[in-house]
CSV table of C-alpha atoms in Angstrom, one decimal:
chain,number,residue,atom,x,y,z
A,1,UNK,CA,109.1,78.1,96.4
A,2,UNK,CA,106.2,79.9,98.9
A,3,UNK,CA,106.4,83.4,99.4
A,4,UNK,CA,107.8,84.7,102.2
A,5,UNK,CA,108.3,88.4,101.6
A,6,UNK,CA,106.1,88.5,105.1
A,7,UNK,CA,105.9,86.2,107.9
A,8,UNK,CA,103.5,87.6,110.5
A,9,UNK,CA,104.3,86.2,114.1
A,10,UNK,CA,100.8,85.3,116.0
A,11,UNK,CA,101.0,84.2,119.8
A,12,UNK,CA,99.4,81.3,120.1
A,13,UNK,CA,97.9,82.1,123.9
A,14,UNK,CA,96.1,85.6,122.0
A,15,UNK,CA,93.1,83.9,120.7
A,16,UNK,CA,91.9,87.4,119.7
A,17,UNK,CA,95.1,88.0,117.6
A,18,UNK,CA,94.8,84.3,115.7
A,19,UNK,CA,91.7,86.0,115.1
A,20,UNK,CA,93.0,89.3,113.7
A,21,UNK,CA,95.4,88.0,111.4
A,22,UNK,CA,93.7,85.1,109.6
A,23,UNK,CA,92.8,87.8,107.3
A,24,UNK,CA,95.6,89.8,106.7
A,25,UNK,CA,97.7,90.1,103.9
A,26,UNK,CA,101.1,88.4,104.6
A,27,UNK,CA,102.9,85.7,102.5
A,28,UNK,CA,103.0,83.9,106.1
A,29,UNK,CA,101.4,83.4,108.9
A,30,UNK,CA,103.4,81.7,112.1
A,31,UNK,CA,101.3,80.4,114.8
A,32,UNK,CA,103.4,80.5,117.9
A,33,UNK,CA,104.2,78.5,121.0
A,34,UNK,CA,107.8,79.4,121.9
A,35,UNK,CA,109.1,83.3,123.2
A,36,UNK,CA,105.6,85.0,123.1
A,37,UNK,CA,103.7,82.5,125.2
A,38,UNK,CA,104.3,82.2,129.1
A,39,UNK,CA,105.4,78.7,130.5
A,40,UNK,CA,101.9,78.4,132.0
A,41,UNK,CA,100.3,79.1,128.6
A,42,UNK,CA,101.5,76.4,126.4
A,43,UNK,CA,98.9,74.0,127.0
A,44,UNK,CA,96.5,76.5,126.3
A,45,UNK,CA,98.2,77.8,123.4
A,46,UNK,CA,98.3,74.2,121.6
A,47,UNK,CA,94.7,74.4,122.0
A,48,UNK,CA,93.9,77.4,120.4
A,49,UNK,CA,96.3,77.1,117.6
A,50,UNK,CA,94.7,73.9,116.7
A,51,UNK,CA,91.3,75.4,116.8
A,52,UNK,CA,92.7,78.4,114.9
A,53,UNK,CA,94.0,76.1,112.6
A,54,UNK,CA,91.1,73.6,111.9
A,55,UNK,CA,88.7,76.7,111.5
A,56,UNK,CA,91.1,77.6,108.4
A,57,UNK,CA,89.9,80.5,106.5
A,58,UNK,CA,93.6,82.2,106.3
A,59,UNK,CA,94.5,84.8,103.5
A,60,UNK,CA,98.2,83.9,104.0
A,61,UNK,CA,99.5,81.3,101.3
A,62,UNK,CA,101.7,79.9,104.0
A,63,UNK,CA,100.5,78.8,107.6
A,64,UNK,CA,102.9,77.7,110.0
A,65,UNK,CA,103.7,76.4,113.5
A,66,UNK,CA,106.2,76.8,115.6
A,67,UNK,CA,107.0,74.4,118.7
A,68,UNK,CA,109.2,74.8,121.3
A,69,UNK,CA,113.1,74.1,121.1
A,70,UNK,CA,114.3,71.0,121.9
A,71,UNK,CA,116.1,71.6,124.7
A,72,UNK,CA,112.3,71.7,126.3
A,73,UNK,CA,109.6,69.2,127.5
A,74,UNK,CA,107.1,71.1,125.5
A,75,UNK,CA,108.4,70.3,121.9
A,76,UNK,CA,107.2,66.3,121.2
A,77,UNK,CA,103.5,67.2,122.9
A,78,UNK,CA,103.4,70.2,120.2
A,79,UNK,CA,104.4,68.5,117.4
A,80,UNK,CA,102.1,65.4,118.0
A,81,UNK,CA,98.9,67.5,119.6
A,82,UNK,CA,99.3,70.0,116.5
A,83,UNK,CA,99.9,67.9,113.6
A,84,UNK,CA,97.5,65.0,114.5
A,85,UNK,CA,95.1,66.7,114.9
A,86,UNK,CA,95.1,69.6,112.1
A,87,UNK,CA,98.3,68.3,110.1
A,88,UNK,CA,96.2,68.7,106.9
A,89,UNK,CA,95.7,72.5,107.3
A,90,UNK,CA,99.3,72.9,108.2
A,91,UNK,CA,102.5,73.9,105.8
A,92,UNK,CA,105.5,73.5,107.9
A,93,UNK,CA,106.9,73.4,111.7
A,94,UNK,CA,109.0,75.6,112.4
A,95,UNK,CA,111.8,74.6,114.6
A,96,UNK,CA,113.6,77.5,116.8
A,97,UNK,CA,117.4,77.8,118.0
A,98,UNK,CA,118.7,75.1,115.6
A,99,UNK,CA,122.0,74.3,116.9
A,100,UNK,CA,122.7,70.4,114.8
A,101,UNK,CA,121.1,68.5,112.0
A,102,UNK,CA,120.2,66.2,114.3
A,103,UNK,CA,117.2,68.7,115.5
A,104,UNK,CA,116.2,69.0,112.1
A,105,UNK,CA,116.2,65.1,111.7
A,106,UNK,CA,114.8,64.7,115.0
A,107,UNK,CA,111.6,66.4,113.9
A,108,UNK,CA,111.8,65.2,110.4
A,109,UNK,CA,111.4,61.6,111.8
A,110,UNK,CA,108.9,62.6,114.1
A,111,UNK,CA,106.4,64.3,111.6
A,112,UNK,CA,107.0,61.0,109.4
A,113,UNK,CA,105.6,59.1,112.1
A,114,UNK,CA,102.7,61.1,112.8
A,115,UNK,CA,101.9,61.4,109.0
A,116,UNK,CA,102.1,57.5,108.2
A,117,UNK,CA,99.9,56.8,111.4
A,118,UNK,CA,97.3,59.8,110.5
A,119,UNK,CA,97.0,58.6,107.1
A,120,UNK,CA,98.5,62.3,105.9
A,121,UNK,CA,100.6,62.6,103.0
A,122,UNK,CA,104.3,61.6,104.0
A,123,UNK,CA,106.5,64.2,103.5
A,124,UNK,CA,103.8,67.1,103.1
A,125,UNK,CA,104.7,69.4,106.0
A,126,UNK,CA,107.8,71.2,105.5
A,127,UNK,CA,110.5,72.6,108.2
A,128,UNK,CA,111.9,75.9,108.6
A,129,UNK,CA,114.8,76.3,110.8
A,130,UNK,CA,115.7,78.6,113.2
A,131,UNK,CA,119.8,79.6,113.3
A,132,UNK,CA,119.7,81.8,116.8
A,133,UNK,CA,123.2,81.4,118.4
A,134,UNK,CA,127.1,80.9,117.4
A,135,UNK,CA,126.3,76.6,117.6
A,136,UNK,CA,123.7,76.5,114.8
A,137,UNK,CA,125.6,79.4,112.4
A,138,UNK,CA,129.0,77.0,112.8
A,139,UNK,CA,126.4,74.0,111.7
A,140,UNK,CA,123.9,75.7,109.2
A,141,UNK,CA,125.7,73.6,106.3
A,142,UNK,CA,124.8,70.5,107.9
A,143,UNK,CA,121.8,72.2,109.1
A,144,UNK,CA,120.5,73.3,105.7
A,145,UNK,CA,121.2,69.5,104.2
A,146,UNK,CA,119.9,67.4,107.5
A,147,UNK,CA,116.5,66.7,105.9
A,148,UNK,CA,113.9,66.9,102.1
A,149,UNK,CA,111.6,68.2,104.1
A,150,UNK,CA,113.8,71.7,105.2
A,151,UNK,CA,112.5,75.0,103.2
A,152,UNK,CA,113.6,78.0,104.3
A,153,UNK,CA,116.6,79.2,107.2
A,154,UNK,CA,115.4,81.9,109.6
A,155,UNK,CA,117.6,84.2,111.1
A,156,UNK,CA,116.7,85.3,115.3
A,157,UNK,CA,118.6,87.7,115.7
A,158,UNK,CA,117.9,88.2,119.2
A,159,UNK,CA,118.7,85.1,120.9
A,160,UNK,CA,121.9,85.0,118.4
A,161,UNK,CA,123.0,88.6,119.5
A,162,UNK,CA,122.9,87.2,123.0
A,163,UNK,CA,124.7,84.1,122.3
A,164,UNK,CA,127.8,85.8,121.1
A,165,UNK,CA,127.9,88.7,123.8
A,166,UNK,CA,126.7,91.3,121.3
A,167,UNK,CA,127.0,94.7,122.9
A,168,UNK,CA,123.5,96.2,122.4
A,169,UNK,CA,120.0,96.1,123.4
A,170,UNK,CA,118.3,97.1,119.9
A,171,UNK,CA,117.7,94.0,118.0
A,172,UNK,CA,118.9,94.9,114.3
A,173,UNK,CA,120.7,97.7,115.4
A,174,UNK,CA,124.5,98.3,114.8
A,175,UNK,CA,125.9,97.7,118.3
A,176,UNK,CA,127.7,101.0,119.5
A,177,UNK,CA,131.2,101.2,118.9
A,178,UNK,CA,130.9,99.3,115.7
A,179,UNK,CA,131.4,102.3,113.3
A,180,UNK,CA,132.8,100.6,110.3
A,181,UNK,CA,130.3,98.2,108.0
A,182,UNK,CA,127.6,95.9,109.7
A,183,UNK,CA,127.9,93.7,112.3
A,184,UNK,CA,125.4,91.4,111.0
A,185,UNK,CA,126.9,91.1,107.5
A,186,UNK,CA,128.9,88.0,108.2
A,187,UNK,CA,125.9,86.1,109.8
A,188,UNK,CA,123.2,87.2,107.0
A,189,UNK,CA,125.8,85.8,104.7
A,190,UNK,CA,126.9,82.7,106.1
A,191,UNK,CA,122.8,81.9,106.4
A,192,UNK,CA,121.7,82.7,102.4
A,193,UNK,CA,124.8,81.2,101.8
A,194,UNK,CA,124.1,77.6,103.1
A,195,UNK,CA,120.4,78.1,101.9
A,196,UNK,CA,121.1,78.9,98.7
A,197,UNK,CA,123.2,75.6,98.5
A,198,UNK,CA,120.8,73.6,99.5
A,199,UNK,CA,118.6,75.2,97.2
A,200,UNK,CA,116.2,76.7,100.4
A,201,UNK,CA,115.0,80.1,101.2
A,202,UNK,CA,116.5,82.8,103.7
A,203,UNK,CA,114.2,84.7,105.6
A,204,UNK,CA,115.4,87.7,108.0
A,205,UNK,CA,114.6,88.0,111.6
A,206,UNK,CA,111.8,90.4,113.3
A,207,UNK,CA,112.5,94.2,114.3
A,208,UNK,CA,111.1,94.9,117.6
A,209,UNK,CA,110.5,98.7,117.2
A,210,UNK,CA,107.7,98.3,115.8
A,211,UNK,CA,106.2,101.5,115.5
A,212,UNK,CA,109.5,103.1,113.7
A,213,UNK,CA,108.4,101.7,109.8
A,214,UNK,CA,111.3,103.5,108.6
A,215,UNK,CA,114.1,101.9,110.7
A,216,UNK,CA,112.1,98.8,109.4
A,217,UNK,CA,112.4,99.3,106.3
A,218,UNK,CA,116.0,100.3,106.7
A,219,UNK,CA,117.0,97.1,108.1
A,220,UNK,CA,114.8,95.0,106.0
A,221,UNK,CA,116.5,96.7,102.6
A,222,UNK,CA,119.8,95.3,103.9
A,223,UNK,CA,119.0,92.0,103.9
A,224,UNK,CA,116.5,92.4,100.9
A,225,UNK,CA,119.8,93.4,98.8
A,226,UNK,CA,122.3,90.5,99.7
A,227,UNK,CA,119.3,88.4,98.3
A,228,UNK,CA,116.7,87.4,101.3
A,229,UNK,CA,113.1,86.4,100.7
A,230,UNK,CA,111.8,88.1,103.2
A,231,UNK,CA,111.7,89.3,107.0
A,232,UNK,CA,109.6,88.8,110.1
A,233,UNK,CA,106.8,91.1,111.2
A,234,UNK,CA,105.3,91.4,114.9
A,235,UNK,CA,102.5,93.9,114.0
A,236,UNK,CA,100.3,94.1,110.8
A,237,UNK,CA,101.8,98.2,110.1
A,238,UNK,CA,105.0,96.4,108.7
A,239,UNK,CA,103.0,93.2,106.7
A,240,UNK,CA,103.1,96.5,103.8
A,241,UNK,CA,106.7,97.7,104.0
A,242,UNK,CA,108.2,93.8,104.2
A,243,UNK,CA,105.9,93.5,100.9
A,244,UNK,CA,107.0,96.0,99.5
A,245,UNK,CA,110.9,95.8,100.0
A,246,UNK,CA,111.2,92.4,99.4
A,247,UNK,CA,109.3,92.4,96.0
A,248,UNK,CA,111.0,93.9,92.5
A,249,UNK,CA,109.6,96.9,91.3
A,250,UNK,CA,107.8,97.0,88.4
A,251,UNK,CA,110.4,98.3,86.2
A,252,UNK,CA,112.7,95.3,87.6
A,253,UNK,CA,110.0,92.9,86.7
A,254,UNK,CA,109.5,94.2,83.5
A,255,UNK,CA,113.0,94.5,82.1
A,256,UNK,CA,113.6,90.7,83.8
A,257,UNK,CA,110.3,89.3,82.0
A,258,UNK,CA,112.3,91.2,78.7
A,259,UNK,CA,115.5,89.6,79.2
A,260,UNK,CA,113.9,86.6,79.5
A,261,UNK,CA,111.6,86.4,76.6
A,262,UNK,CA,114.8,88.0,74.4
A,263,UNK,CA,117.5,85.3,75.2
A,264,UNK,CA,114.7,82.8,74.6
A,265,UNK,CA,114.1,84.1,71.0
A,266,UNK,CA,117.7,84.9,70.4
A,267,UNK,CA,119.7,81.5,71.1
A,268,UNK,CA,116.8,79.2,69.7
A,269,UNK,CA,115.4,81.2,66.9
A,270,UNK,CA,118.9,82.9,65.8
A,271,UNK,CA,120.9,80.3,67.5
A,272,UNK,CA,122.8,83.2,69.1
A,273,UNK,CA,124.0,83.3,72.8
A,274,UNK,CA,125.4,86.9,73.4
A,275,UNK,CA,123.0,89.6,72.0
A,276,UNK,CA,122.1,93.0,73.0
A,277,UNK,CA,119.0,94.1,74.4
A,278,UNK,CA,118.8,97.9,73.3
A,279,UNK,CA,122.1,99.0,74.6
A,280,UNK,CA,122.8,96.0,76.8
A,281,UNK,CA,124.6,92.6,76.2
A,282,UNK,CA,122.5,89.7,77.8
A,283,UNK,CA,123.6,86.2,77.5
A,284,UNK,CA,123.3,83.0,79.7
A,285,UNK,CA,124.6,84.7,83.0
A,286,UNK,CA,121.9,87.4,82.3
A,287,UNK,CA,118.9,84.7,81.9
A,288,UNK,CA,120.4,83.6,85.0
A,289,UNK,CA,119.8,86.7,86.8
A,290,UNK,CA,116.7,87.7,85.4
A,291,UNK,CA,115.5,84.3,86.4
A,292,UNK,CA,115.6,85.0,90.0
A,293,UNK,CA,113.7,88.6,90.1
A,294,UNK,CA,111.2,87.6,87.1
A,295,UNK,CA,110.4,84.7,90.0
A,296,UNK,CA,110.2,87.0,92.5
A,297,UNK,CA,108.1,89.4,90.4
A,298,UNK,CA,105.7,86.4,89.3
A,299,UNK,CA,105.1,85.2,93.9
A,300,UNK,CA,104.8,89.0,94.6
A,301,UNK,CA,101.7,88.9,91.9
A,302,UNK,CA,103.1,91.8,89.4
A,303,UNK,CA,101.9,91.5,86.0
A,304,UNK,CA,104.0,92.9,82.8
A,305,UNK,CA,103.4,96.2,81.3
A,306,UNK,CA,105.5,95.5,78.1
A,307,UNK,CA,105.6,92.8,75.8
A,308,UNK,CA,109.3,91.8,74.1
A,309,UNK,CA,109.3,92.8,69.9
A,310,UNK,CA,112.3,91.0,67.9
């Protein structure tokens, strides 16, 4: 699995922001030609991502693309322009308002193609998919099982809040009137839910006040506890804060690394499978656990401060 505590959107028509943020310090960057760049731009914008892309040189572990939806006559010229002709510098296409597997397949096929007539590795760009209105949550089960290529779900909140008639115009925002709980708990759910069964990653949609780091971080803690990997960012002030949410703390780390190393020794040296570690119990539920932030721990580069004594 790639990190993704951070995905850093980049308009692709902003040839001085491609610039900017090949060397900044988020688990992703996405190179886009959908929402931020203007009908008349989208030639132009292939064109530059494909420069920005060949010219390489990115901190992020994980460069991206994404095209235009389906519904549009940009999508097949972005995937073939892009991929031909810097498909070896690329990790996935992304893929917005998802609303069938047949979208996902669609482009599956297509990067197949493109791969076995480039001479590319077949099945070496990976999808992420976009769930932004009611149509694609219904599907995301088919969605997240359409296609070997698929790693992560993204939730666009935006577009989805307009889809369903939401009453607000503050993207991640609890619509007013709704008092009691979240209004976004069901969908967050019903997304890491799928993913998590189809063994992908979840990753949480942008906040668009951008200069308000402590609504950020508000928002991004919520979906940071149900078990996201990570959240969008539009400006390089939040690459930090989505870093820093959606990675363990070192205590976490530490104590996970512990449990770990502790049921190890315990059911194959002992031959025990319920022991306590100081004053707690751990057993195969607990490796379980600790499994998932020691991993998390381990992308966000943490190293252990303690070392487990029998």
């Amino acid at each position: 699995m790639r990190a993704r505590r951070s995905c850093l959107a980049v308009p692709g028509s902003n040839p001085r922001f491609l610039e900017k943020a090949r060397g900044l310090a988020a688990d992703e960057v996405f190179l886009d030609l959908e929402d931020s760049v203007a009908p008349g731009a989208k030639e132009d914008a292939r064109r530059n991502v494909v420069d920005a892309l060949r010219e390489g040189g990115w901190t992020a572990g994980t460069v991206v693309v994404r095209v235009n939806d389906l519904t549009t006559q940009w999508t097949y010229r972005d995937v073939i322009e892009v991929v031909e002709a810097a498909g070896d510098r690329l990790d996935c296409v992304m893929l917005p308002k998802v609303a069938g597997a047949s979208h996902v397949v669609w482009l599956d096929t297509l990067l197949g193609q493109i791969e076995r007539a480039t001479g590319l590795p077949e099945g070496g760009i990976g999808i992420e998919a976009q769930i932004e209105d009611a149509r694609g949550l219904v599907h995301v089960d088919d969605i997240a099982g359409s296609s070997p290529r698929l790693e992560t779900l993204v939730f666009g909140p935006a577009d989805f809040m307009a889809s369903i008639g939401m009453r607000t115009l503050v993207v991640g925002e609890q619509p007013p009137g709704y008092d009691e709980g979240d209004a976004y708990h069901y969908t967050l759910m019903r997304i890491l839910m799928a993913a998590r069964a189809h063994d992908l990653q979840a990753v949480d949609g942008p906040y668009l006040q951008i200069r308000d780091l402590d609504g950020f971080r508000k928002v991004a803690r919520r979906s940071a506890a149900l078990g996201f990997d990570g959240k969008w960012v539009l400006h390089p002030s939040q690459i930090d804060a989505a870093n820093e949410v959606f990675s363990p703390t070192q205590k976490d780390y530490d104590h996970a690394e512990l449990i770990l190393d502790a049921y190890e020794h315990y059911t194959t040296v002992e031959k025990r499978g319920a022991v306590m570690l100081g004053d707690e119990m751990i057993d195969e539920a607990s490796r379980k656990m600790a499994l998932v932030v020691a991993a998390k721990g381990r992308a966000a580069g943490l190293s252990r401060t303690t070392v487990f004594t029998p």
